[in-house]
Amino acid sequence: MAVEIKTETIEYHGRSTMLVSVKNGEAAIGICSAGYNGLGGANAINKIFFIGNDPIVNIVCPARGNNQSDKMLAVAPGFVGYDQKINAVINGCFDKLNGGEALTTGMRDIFNMLQDGVYAVYLSDYYPTDGNSSFFWGAYNILHDVHGTAEHGRVVGQRTFKPCFLIPSQPLDYYAPKTKVNTDDLVKRRKIQGIVYHLSGFHSVVLKGHHGAVCCVDNEVPFTCAVIEKICEPYTKKFVPPQPAAAPVPDIDPDNPEAAPSEEAAAAPPPVSVPIAVPEGITGFRCASLKLPLDVFPKDMLRMLIEERAEYKPRQFDILIAKLNTVRKKALSNNVLPFSVLEKTDTLPDCDMVESAYAIDGLSDEQLDHLLAGDVECNGEIIISPNFYSSIVTACNYLQFTDMKRFVDFSIAILDNPELSATHEYVAHRALSQISNKKLGAFFAGVVSSRDAKYEKIMTVAQTFMERSKNR
């Protein structure tokens, strides 16, 4: 049967969203479950991100796939690259996008290769890291926990967010200095630098743009990607019914305050408290970056969301399983990523910063003053969290992502207060990435020269800051 691709641009809350439905797709790109195979413990579910007949990323989901738990990720041990025909299709779509074609037409050949379902397609900037201060290419050679891969992490919860970290779909052996030299000038002219497929949480797999990501970091150019994100998770919005009006208070005669109220007033029943109600069924469907209620979806797409399975085994499932456990021969290569790229990776936002930015709507100067005073409340409301240490950590990460000047002032105020010593070590390490900041440099220079006992916990960090600043 022929592949059916339908696209629809919808308006919701003043925002345009492009939806793509795929029916009878080739299922050459997607995610499938490999069941329980012992990796990550007896209760961990193993999943595979695949391209064609090749497993690309091994995904271990602990606690029976609990969506609040981070995943364990690694490039599949047997992976040496995927089918060149699929690669040619992806390259062709990439060229079309940078040739001026719209997402709907430029990526149609990629849509044909997806699993059946409904997808959101949009443009977004990505940080070419694993979300934990390591460049993404080569960061997944060993299976390990990757912070930020939970669908609904502890900090962000049920809020929507834009995925912004990367996972490679090519081994690091494919990196070539000659290709980078040719790509350095191209990234300065391109509108779109890569194509990615959302995997889980804040992380997406790069389908196209590995060398471009290297060049973008080296030349400090935003890594703007065309994002494919599957919509399959239902959500329910809690409904709080309005409270009934309170019974009127009987009038009291000011000349005779002890007089009893009238019989009608005395007989008025007290207001009845109504419990919070949750509507039956679901409110809509969502992915990481958006929530859409049922009435927003076109009818044919809504039918597909309800009737189709969110995840299924592709025809090549047995081939994927056979290749998954095959360990490839060790590759020898003299090609290494440029040191300038690895150095600049340290200055890019990490997962803690991005999570905090999505978890907090804003922080006023008054709220920051209360935190510096050791108080987690401001004007009778919890600022961030009832836990003081958690509040300082989240505020610090939020400011570092949104307002560097306030971050520097806030960090110095914390580090200079011995009563907040429990947070000193964490805040100092956050500040360590800003070695070019003169105000932080002057503060750490004073710490090193003073040898004051109140700076005991951050003395090593201060010395490291000064050494890196000097070498820079």
GROMACS .gro file of C-alpha atoms in nm:
model
  472
    1MET     CA    1   0.000   0.000   0.000
    2ALA     CA    2   0.119   0.350  -0.083
    3VAL     CA    3   0.234   0.580   0.194
    4GLU     CA    4  -0.022   0.849   0.283
    5ILE     CA    5   0.125   1.177   0.408
    6LYS     CA    6  -0.104   1.456   0.526
    7THR     CA    7   0.010   1.791   0.664
    8GLU     CA    8  -0.192   2.044   0.857
    9THR     CA    9  -0.098   2.378   1.011
   10ILE     CA   10  -0.311   2.456   1.316
   11GLU     CA   11  -0.343   2.767   1.532
   12TYR     CA   12  -0.359   2.725   1.907
   13HIS     CA   13  -0.304   2.996   2.170
   14GLY     CA   14  -0.168   3.228   1.903
   15ARG     CA   15   0.095   2.979   1.792
   16SER     CA   16   0.117   2.795   1.459
   17THR     CA   17   0.202   2.426   1.472
   18MET     CA   18   0.265   2.199   1.175
   19LEU     CA   19   0.130   1.846   1.212
   20VAL     CA   20   0.218   1.558   0.983
   21SER     CA   21   0.034   1.224   0.975
   22VAL     CA   22   0.197   0.913   0.827
   23LYS     CA   23  -0.006   0.608   0.724
   24ASN     CA   24   0.145   0.292   0.574
   25GLY     CA   25   0.490   0.437   0.634
   26GLU     CA   26   0.805   0.238   0.556
   27ALA     CA   27   0.900   0.230   0.928
   28ALA     CA   28   1.265   0.280   0.834
   29ILE     CA   29   1.317   0.537   1.112
   30GLY     CA   30   1.171   0.505   1.461
   31ILE     CA   31   1.172   0.343   1.803
   32CYS     CA   32   1.062  -0.005   1.903
   33SER     CA   33   1.070  -0.213   2.220
   34ALA     CA   34   1.310  -0.506   2.259
   35GLY     CA   35   1.148  -0.625   2.582
   36TYR     CA   36   1.328  -0.726   2.900
   37ASN     CA   37   1.682  -0.842   2.822
   38GLY     CA   38   1.854  -0.795   3.158
   39LEU     CA   39   2.031  -0.467   3.084
   40GLY     CA   40   1.970  -0.211   3.356
   41GLY     CA   41   1.816  -0.466   3.595
   42ALA     CA   42   1.530  -0.712   3.588
   43ASN     CA   43   1.264  -0.439   3.568
   44ALA     CA   44   1.422  -0.237   3.288
   45ILE     CA   45   1.267  -0.228   2.940
   46ASN     CA   46   1.507  -0.217   2.647
   47LYS     CA   47   1.418  -0.005   2.343
   48ILE     CA   48   1.595   0.058   2.013
   49PHE     CA   49   1.618   0.365   1.794
   50PHE     CA   50   1.675   0.229   1.444
   51ILE     CA   51   1.740   0.348   1.090
   52GLY     CA   52   1.665   0.087   0.825
   53ASN     CA   53   1.797  -0.252   0.934
   54ASP     CA   54   2.047  -0.102   1.179
   55PRO     CA   55   1.998  -0.042   1.552
   56ILE     CA   56   2.150   0.301   1.625
   57VAL     CA   57   2.085   0.378   1.992
   58ASN     CA   58   2.027   0.131   2.273
   59ILE     CA   59   1.776   0.276   2.524
   60VAL     CA   60   1.736   0.115   2.866
   61CYS     CA   61   1.427   0.238   3.053
   62PRO     CA   62   1.443   0.152   3.427
   63ALA     CA   63   1.146   0.085   3.656
   64ARG     CA   64   0.941  -0.074   3.376
   65GLY     CA   65   0.971   0.235   3.160
   66ASN     CA   66   0.871   0.487   3.427
   67ASN     CA   67   0.849   0.822   3.247
   68GLN     CA   68   0.992   1.008   3.548
   69SER     CA   69   1.320   0.812   3.536
   70ASP     CA   70   1.622   0.901   3.324
   71LYS     CA   71   1.720   0.650   3.058
   72MET     CA   72   2.049   0.466   3.004
   73LEU     CA   73   2.179   0.532   2.653
   74ALA     CA   74   2.460   0.407   2.430
   75VAL     CA   75   2.530   0.377   2.061
   76ALA     CA   76   2.451   0.015   1.968
   77PRO     CA   77   2.768  -0.196   2.005
   78GLY     CA   78   2.734  -0.345   1.656
   79PHE     CA   79   2.667  -0.016   1.477
   80VAL     CA   80   2.904   0.085   1.197
   81GLY     CA   81   2.668   0.302   0.991
   82TYR     CA   82   2.333   0.270   0.818
   83ASP     CA   83   2.212   0.212   0.463
   84GLN     CA   84   2.357   0.458   0.210
   85LYS     CA   85   2.023   0.484   0.025
   86ILE     CA   86   1.856   0.615   0.341
   87ASN     CA   87   2.150   0.848   0.397
   88ALA     CA   88   2.109   0.982   0.042
   89VAL     CA   89   1.739   1.051   0.106
   90ILE     CA   90   1.818   1.243   0.427
   91ASN     CA   91   2.092   1.441   0.250
   92GLY     CA   92   1.851   1.524  -0.030
   93CYS     CA   93   1.591   1.659   0.215
   94PHE     CA   94   1.859   1.863   0.391
   95ASP     CA   95   1.962   2.023   0.061
   96LYS     CA   96   1.599   2.101  -0.024
   97LEU     CA   97   1.545   2.277   0.308
   98ASN     CA   98   1.852   2.494   0.260
   99GLY     CA   99   1.746   2.553  -0.099
  100GLY     CA  100   1.439   2.736   0.030
  101GLU     CA  101   1.171   2.465   0.036
  102ALA     CA  102   0.920   2.456   0.323
  103LEU     CA  103   0.932   2.186   0.590
  104THR     CA  104   0.621   2.018   0.448
  105THR     CA  105   0.768   1.963   0.101
  106GLY     CA  106   1.141   1.957   0.176
  107MET     CA  107   1.114   1.672   0.428
  108ARG     CA  108   0.845   1.467   0.256
  109ASP     CA  109   1.088   1.187   0.163
  110ILE     CA  110   1.184   1.152   0.530
  111PHE     CA  111   0.819   1.146   0.632
  112ASN     CA  112   0.773   0.844   0.402
  113MET     CA  113   1.032   0.653   0.608
  114LEU     CA  114   0.871   0.717   0.948
  115GLN     CA  115   0.654   0.483   1.150
  116ASP     CA  116   0.278   0.537   1.129
  117GLY     CA  117   0.155   0.815   1.355
  118VAL     CA  118   0.116   1.191   1.399
  119TYR     CA  119   0.420   1.415   1.427
  120ALA     CA  120   0.494   1.777   1.513
  121VAL     CA  121   0.753   1.931   1.282
  122TYR     CA  122   0.922   2.263   1.359
  123LEU     CA  123   1.252   2.453   1.373
  124SER     CA  124   1.446   2.487   1.697
  125ASP     CA  125   1.799   2.563   1.819
  126TYR     CA  126   1.999   2.281   1.975
  127TYR     CA  127   2.313   2.269   2.190
  128PRO     CA  128   2.556   2.009   2.043
  129THR     CA  129   2.619   1.840   2.379
  130ASP     CA  130   2.483   1.543   2.572
  131GLY     CA  131   2.329   1.789   2.821
  132ASN     CA  132   2.604   1.717   3.071
  133SER     CA  133   2.892   1.929   2.934
  134SER     CA  134   3.031   1.671   2.687
  135PHE     CA  135   3.023   1.713   2.310
  136PHE     CA  136   2.751   1.481   2.181
  137TRP     CA  137   2.961   1.301   1.919
  138GLY     CA  138   3.145   1.030   2.110
  139ALA     CA  139   2.961   1.083   2.439
  140TYR     CA  140   2.753   0.764   2.416
  141ASN     CA  141   3.012   0.491   2.363
  142ILE     CA  142   2.934   0.327   2.699
  143LEU     CA  143   2.585   0.253   2.835
  144HIS     CA  144   2.519   0.502   3.116
  145ASP     CA  145   2.250   0.715   3.278
  146VAL     CA  146   2.193   1.035   3.082
  147HIS     CA  147   2.042   1.318   3.283
  148GLY     CA  148   1.748   1.486   3.110
  149THR     CA  149   1.618   1.182   2.919
  150ALA     CA  150   1.309   1.128   3.138
  151GLU     CA  151   0.984   1.221   2.963
  152HIS     CA  152   0.865   1.406   3.275
  153GLY     CA  153   1.164   1.478   3.496
  154ARG     CA  154   1.147   1.582   3.860
  155VAL     CA  155   1.215   1.952   3.788
  156VAL     CA  156   0.999   2.018   3.480
  157GLY     CA  157   0.720   1.772   3.561
  158GLN     CA  158   0.422   1.787   3.325
  159ARG     CA  159   0.518   2.118   3.165
  160THR     CA  160   0.605   2.141   2.796
  161PHE     CA  161   0.963   2.211   2.689
  162LYS     CA  162   1.178   2.227   2.377
  163PRO     CA  163   1.428   1.939   2.343
  164CYS     CA  164   1.774   2.086   2.288
  165PHE     CA  165   2.048   1.819   2.334
  166LEU     CA  166   2.183   1.567   2.086
  167ILE     CA  167   2.263   1.200   2.031
  168PRO     CA  168   2.468   1.092   1.724
  169SER     CA  169   2.351   0.854   1.454
  170GLN     CA  170   2.703   0.811   1.318
  171PRO     CA  171   3.011   0.669   1.499
  172LEU     CA  172   3.288   0.917   1.577
  173ASP     CA  173   3.503   0.727   1.325
  174TYR     CA  174   3.310   0.918   1.056
  175TYR     CA  175   3.450   1.253   1.167
  176ALA     CA  176   3.696   1.386   0.908
  177PRO     CA  177   3.900   1.709   0.945
  178LYS     CA  178   3.877   1.766   0.569
  179THR     CA  179   3.497   1.761   0.583
  180LYS     CA  180   3.504   2.011   0.868
  181VAL     CA  181   3.720   2.251   0.665
  182ASN     CA  182   3.468   2.242   0.381
  183THR     CA  183   3.173   2.281   0.619
  184ASP     CA  184   3.314   2.579   0.816
  185ASP     CA  185   3.205   2.829   0.551
  186LEU     CA  186   2.877   2.652   0.473
  187VAL     CA  187   2.736   2.678   0.826
  188LYS     CA  188   2.765   3.057   0.811
  189ARG     CA  189   2.529   3.066   0.512
  190ARG     CA  190   2.285   2.787   0.599
  191LYS     CA  191   1.943   2.860   0.742
  192ILE     CA  192   1.906   2.505   0.876
  193GLN     CA  193   2.209   2.321   1.017
  194GLY     CA  194   2.064   1.977   1.087
  195ILE     CA  195   1.767   1.739   1.095
  196VAL     CA  196   1.686   1.561   1.422
  197TYR     CA  197   1.437   1.303   1.550
  198HIS     CA  198   1.319   1.345   1.910
  199LEU     CA  199   1.410   1.044   2.124
  200SER     CA  200   1.318   1.116   2.487
  201GLY     CA  201   1.314   1.408   2.729
  202PHE     CA  202   1.552   1.683   2.620
  203HIS     CA  203   1.740   1.461   2.374
  204SER     CA  204   1.708   1.406   1.999
  205VAL     CA  205   1.901   1.194   1.750
  206VAL     CA  206   2.089   1.374   1.473
  207LEU     CA  207   1.986   1.238   1.134
  208LYS     CA  208   2.191   1.496   0.947
  209GLY     CA  209   2.442   1.756   1.066
  210HIS     CA  210   2.723   1.588   1.263
  211HIS     CA  211   3.004   1.784   1.100
  212GLY     CA  212   2.783   2.092   1.091
  213ALA     CA  213   2.745   2.072   1.471
  214VAL     CA  214   3.125   2.067   1.511
  215CYS     CA  215   3.159   2.372   1.287
  216CYS     CA  216   2.872   2.560   1.454
  217VAL     CA  217   3.034   2.527   1.797
  218ASP     CA  218   3.377   2.621   1.662
  219ASN     CA  219   3.240   2.927   1.480
  220GLU     CA  220   2.982   3.015   1.748
  221VAL     CA  221   2.689   2.978   1.506
  222PRO     CA  222   2.347   2.862   1.637
  223PHE     CA  223   2.276   2.498   1.550
  224THR     CA  224   1.923   2.535   1.412
  225CYS     CA  225   1.750   2.205   1.332
  226ALA     CA  226   1.436   2.078   1.166
  227VAL     CA  227   1.277   1.867   1.442
  228ILE     CA  228   1.054   1.561   1.402
  229GLU     CA  229   0.865   1.487   1.724
  230LYS     CA  230   0.606   1.212   1.758
  231ILE     CA  231   0.276   1.293   1.929
  232CYS     CA  232   0.136   0.990   2.108
  233GLU     CA  233   0.094   1.058   2.481
  234PRO     CA  234  -0.258   1.135   2.610
  235TYR     CA  235  -0.294   1.384   2.891
  236THR     CA  236  -0.573   1.490   3.127
  237LYS     CA  237  -0.620   1.841   3.254
  238LYS     CA  238  -0.766   1.869   3.602
  239PHE     CA  239  -1.087   2.066   3.627
  240VAL     CA  240  -1.167   2.262   3.942
  241PRO     CA  241  -1.539   2.351   3.959
  242PRO     CA  242  -1.629   2.695   4.092
  243GLN     CA  243  -1.702   2.715   4.463
  244PRO     CA  244  -2.063   2.796   4.556
  245ALA     CA  245  -2.129   3.140   4.692
  246ALA     CA  246  -2.099   3.164   5.068
  247ALA     CA  247  -2.417   3.221   5.270
  248PRO     CA  248  -2.474   3.590   5.348
  249VAL     CA  249  -2.362   3.703   5.692
  250PRO     CA  250  -2.664   3.822   5.895
  251ASP     CA  251  -2.674   4.193   5.976
  252ILE     CA  252  -2.597   4.287   6.334
  253ASP     CA  253  -2.769   4.580   6.497
  254PRO     CA  254  -2.490   4.819   6.607
  255ASP     CA  255  -2.713   4.947   6.892
  256ASN     CA  256  -2.773   4.594   7.017
  257PRO     CA  257  -2.478   4.370   6.910
  258GLU     CA  258  -2.585   4.087   7.141
  259ALA     CA  259  -2.922   4.052   6.971
  260ALA     CA  260  -2.974   3.711   6.808
  261PRO     CA  261  -2.999   3.699   6.425
  262SER     CA  262  -3.329   3.635   6.260
  263GLU     CA  263  -3.464   3.278   6.232
  264GLU     CA  264  -3.412   3.278   5.851
  265ALA     CA  265  -3.051   3.384   5.887
  266ALA     CA  266  -2.988   3.133   6.165
  267ALA     CA  267  -3.139   2.853   5.957
  268ALA     CA  268  -2.918   2.924   5.649
  269PRO     CA  269  -2.704   2.617   5.580
  270PRO     CA  270  -2.326   2.652   5.575
  271PRO     CA  271  -2.157   2.647   5.232
  272VAL     CA  272  -2.079   2.298   5.107
  273SER     CA  273  -1.717   2.237   5.002
  274VAL     CA  274  -1.688   2.073   4.660
  275PRO     CA  275  -1.395   1.836   4.601
  276ILE     CA  276  -1.165   1.877   4.302
  277ALA     CA  277  -1.312   1.686   4.009
  278VAL     CA  278  -1.122   1.523   3.725
  279PRO     CA  279  -1.316   1.474   3.402
  280GLU     CA  280  -1.347   1.124   3.264
  281GLY     CA  281  -1.136   1.041   2.959
  282ILE     CA  282  -0.851   1.250   2.823
  283THR     CA  283  -0.814   1.620   2.745
  284GLY     CA  284  -0.580   1.581   2.448
  285PHE     CA  285  -0.249   1.447   2.320
  286ARG     CA  286   0.098   1.581   2.374
  287CYS     CA  287   0.466   1.550   2.296
  288ALA     CA  288   0.757   1.717   2.474
  289SER     CA  289   0.711   2.060   2.314
  290LEU     CA  290   0.333   2.100   2.301
  291LYS     CA  291  -0.004   1.995   2.440
  292LEU     CA  292  -0.304   2.001   2.210
  293PRO     CA  293  -0.665   1.941   2.320
  294LEU     CA  294  -0.879   1.695   2.127
  295ASP     CA  295  -1.086   1.958   1.946
  296VAL     CA  296  -0.776   2.116   1.789
  297PHE     CA  297  -0.670   1.806   1.594
  298PRO     CA  298  -0.812   1.745   1.246
  299LYS     CA  299  -1.056   1.452   1.260
  300ASP     CA  300  -0.846   1.210   1.055
  301MET     CA  301  -0.537   1.276   1.269
  302LEU     CA  302  -0.736   1.240   1.590
  303ARG     CA  303  -0.871   0.905   1.468
  304MET     CA  304  -0.516   0.790   1.396
  305LEU     CA  305  -0.399   0.896   1.744
  306ILE     CA  306  -0.680   0.704   1.910
  307GLU     CA  307  -0.676   0.391   1.695
  308GLU     CA  308  -0.309   0.346   1.605
  309ARG     CA  309  -0.052   0.199   1.842
  310ALA     CA  310   0.201   0.448   1.976
  311GLU     CA  311   0.480   0.196   1.924
  312TYR     CA  312   0.502  -0.122   1.716
  313LYS     CA  313   0.755  -0.370   1.584
  314PRO     CA  314   0.877  -0.295   1.232
  315ARG     CA  315   0.908  -0.568   0.969
  316GLN     CA  316   1.286  -0.582   1.021
  317PHE     CA  317   1.255  -0.640   1.397
  318ASP     CA  318   1.435  -0.977   1.396
  319ILE     CA  319   1.726  -0.827   1.202
  320LEU     CA  320   1.751  -0.540   1.452
  321ILE     CA  321   1.761  -0.778   1.750
  322ALA     CA  322   2.027  -0.993   1.584
  323LYS     CA  323   2.247  -0.690   1.514
  324LEU     CA  324   2.187  -0.527   1.853
  325ASN     CA  325   2.403  -0.773   2.047
  326THR     CA  326   2.680  -0.794   1.789
  327VAL     CA  327   2.998  -0.620   1.901
  328ARG     CA  328   3.184  -0.460   1.614
  329LYS     CA  329   3.559  -0.475   1.570
  330LYS     CA  330   3.751  -0.192   1.732
  331ALA     CA  331   3.799   0.094   1.490
  332LEU     CA  332   4.132   0.271   1.473
  333SER     CA  333   4.136   0.636   1.374
  334ASN     CA  334   4.373   0.929   1.411
  335ASN     CA  335   4.088   1.176   1.370
  336VAL     CA  336   3.996   1.364   1.688
  337LEU     CA  337   3.760   1.653   1.750
  338PRO     CA  338   3.932   1.996   1.762
  339PHE     CA  339   4.033   2.107   2.111
  340SER     CA  340   3.868   2.446   2.049
  341VAL     CA  341   3.532   2.268   2.006
  342LEU     CA  342   3.571   2.063   2.323
  343GLU     CA  343   3.673   2.375   2.515
  344LYS     CA  344   3.372   2.576   2.396
  345THR     CA  345   3.141   2.286   2.483
  346ASP     CA  346   3.206   2.357   2.852
  347THR     CA  347   3.049   2.702   2.817
  348LEU     CA  348   2.724   2.579   2.658
  349PRO     CA  349   2.407   2.543   2.871
  350ASP     CA  350   2.365   2.206   3.040
  351CYS     CA  351   2.056   2.011   3.135
  352ASP     CA  352   2.031   2.152   3.488
  353MET     CA  353   2.016   2.506   3.351
  354VAL     CA  354   1.758   2.429   3.085
  355GLU     CA  355   1.537   2.231   3.324
  356SER     CA  356   1.535   2.519   3.571
  357ALA     CA  357   1.449   2.766   3.296
  358TYR     CA  358   1.138   2.567   3.207
  359ALA     CA  359   1.043   2.500   3.570
  360ILE     CA  360   1.040   2.866   3.679
  361ASP     CA  361   0.827   3.142   3.527
  362GLY     CA  362   1.049   3.414   3.671
  363LEU     CA  363   1.250   3.534   3.970
  364SER     CA  364   1.226   3.890   4.103
  365ASP     CA  365   1.503   4.071   4.289
  366GLU     CA  366   1.286   4.060   4.601
  367GLN     CA  367   1.262   3.682   4.580
  368LEU     CA  368   1.639   3.652   4.535
  369ASP     CA  369   1.692   3.870   4.842
  370HIS     CA  370   1.472   3.639   5.046
  371LEU     CA  371   1.673   3.336   4.926
  372LEU     CA  372   1.998   3.508   5.020
  373ALA     CA  373   1.850   3.568   5.364
  374GLY     CA  374   1.787   3.193   5.400
  375ASP     CA  375   1.410   3.217   5.348
  376VAL     CA  376   1.223   2.998   5.095
  377GLU     CA  377   0.906   3.215   5.107
  378CYS     CA  378   0.829   3.562   4.976
  379ASN     CA  379   0.503   3.743   5.051
  380GLY     CA  380   0.356   3.425   5.196
  381GLU     CA  381   0.429   3.209   4.889
  382ILE     CA  382   0.695   2.945   4.827
  383ILE     CA  383   0.952   3.095   4.590
  384ILE     CA  384   1.072   2.770   4.430
  385SER     CA  385   1.072   2.479   4.674
  386PRO     CA  386   1.028   2.426   5.050
  387ASN     CA  387   1.381   2.281   5.046
  388PHE     CA  388   1.635   2.564   5.073
  389TYR     CA  389   1.924   2.384   4.904
  390SER     CA  390   1.701   2.283   4.611
  391SER     CA  391   1.578   2.642   4.582
  392ILE     CA  392   1.933   2.782   4.564
  393VAL     CA  393   2.038   2.521   4.305
  394THR     CA  394   1.736   2.584   4.082
  395ALA     CA  395   1.763   2.963   4.112
  396CYS     CA  396   2.132   2.950   4.030
  397ASN     CA  397   2.074   2.737   3.720
  398TYR     CA  398   1.783   2.953   3.607
  399LEU     CA  399   1.983   3.276   3.632
  400GLN     CA  400   2.283   3.127   3.455
  401PHE     CA  401   2.060   3.037   3.160
  402THR     CA  402   1.853   3.358   3.147
  403ASP     CA  403   2.051   3.647   3.299
  404MET     CA  404   2.429   3.622   3.335
  405LYS     CA  405   2.468   3.952   3.521
  406ARG     CA  406   2.218   3.854   3.790
  407PHE     CA  407   2.375   3.507   3.805
  408VAL     CA  408   2.718   3.655   3.879
  409ASP     CA  409   2.583   3.890   4.146
  410PHE     CA  410   2.373   3.613   4.304
  411SER     CA  411   2.663   3.367   4.304
  412ILE     CA  412   2.905   3.611   4.465
  413ALA     CA  413   2.649   3.703   4.730
  414ILE     CA  414   2.607   3.334   4.818
  415LEU     CA  415   2.978   3.252   4.817
  416ASP     CA  416   3.053   3.553   5.038
  417ASN     CA  417   2.801   3.448   5.304
  418PRO     CA  418   2.938   3.182   5.545
  419GLU     CA  419   2.585   3.103   5.667
  420LEU     CA  420   2.508   2.958   5.322
  421SER     CA  421   2.817   2.735   5.316
  422ALA     CA  422   2.607   2.426   5.236
  423THR     CA  423   2.552   2.566   4.886
  424HIS     CA  424   2.902   2.707   4.830
  425GLU     CA  425   3.056   2.410   4.654
  426TYR     CA  426   2.774   2.369   4.402
  427VAL     CA  427   2.749   2.741   4.321
  428ALA     CA  428   3.127   2.773   4.284
  429HIS     CA  429   3.135   2.489   4.031
  430ARG     CA  430   2.854   2.656   3.835
  431ALA     CA  431   3.057   2.977   3.825
  432LEU     CA  432   3.367   2.789   3.709
  433SER     CA  433   3.238   2.784   3.350
  434GLN     CA  434   3.247   3.166   3.332
  435ILE     CA  435   3.624   3.217   3.333
  436SER     CA  436   3.595   3.521   3.105
  437ASN     CA  437   3.383   3.715   3.357
  438LYS     CA  438   3.596   3.989   3.515
  439LYS     CA  439   3.375   4.030   3.823
  440LEU     CA  440   3.398   3.660   3.908
  441GLY     CA  441   3.770   3.671   3.835
  442ALA     CA  442   3.820   3.955   4.082
  443PHE     CA  443   3.616   3.772   4.346
  444PHE     CA  444   3.806   3.444   4.313
  445ALA     CA  445   4.136   3.632   4.313
  446GLY     CA  446   4.034   3.783   4.645
  447VAL     CA  447   3.939   3.437   4.777
  448VAL     CA  448   4.282   3.296   4.688
  449SER     CA  449   4.474   3.588   4.837
  450SER     CA  450   4.265   3.617   5.156
  451ARG     CA  451   4.289   3.252   5.267
  452ASP     CA  452   3.984   3.327   5.484
  453ALA     CA  453   3.835   3.023   5.663
  454LYS     CA  454   3.486   3.105   5.531
  455TYR     CA  455   3.610   3.022   5.178
  456GLU     CA  456   3.742   2.679   5.274
  457LYS     CA  457   3.492   2.488   5.060
  458ILE     CA  458   3.560   2.689   4.745
  459MET     CA  459   3.937   2.747   4.774
  460THR     CA  460   4.020   2.467   4.528
  461VAL     CA  461   3.761   2.593   4.280
  462ALA     CA  462   3.895   2.949   4.313
  463GLN     CA  463   4.249   2.831   4.239
  464THR     CA  464   4.125   2.632   3.937
  465PHE     CA  465   3.935   2.939   3.812
  466MET     CA  466   4.248   3.154   3.834
  467GLU     CA  467   4.465   2.895   3.659
  468ARG     CA  468   4.217   2.855   3.371
  469SER     CA  469   4.175   3.231   3.342
  470LYS     CA  470   4.550   3.276   3.324
  471ASN     CA  471   4.595   3.003   3.061
  472ARG     CA  472   4.313   3.148   2.856
   0.00000   0.00000   0.00000
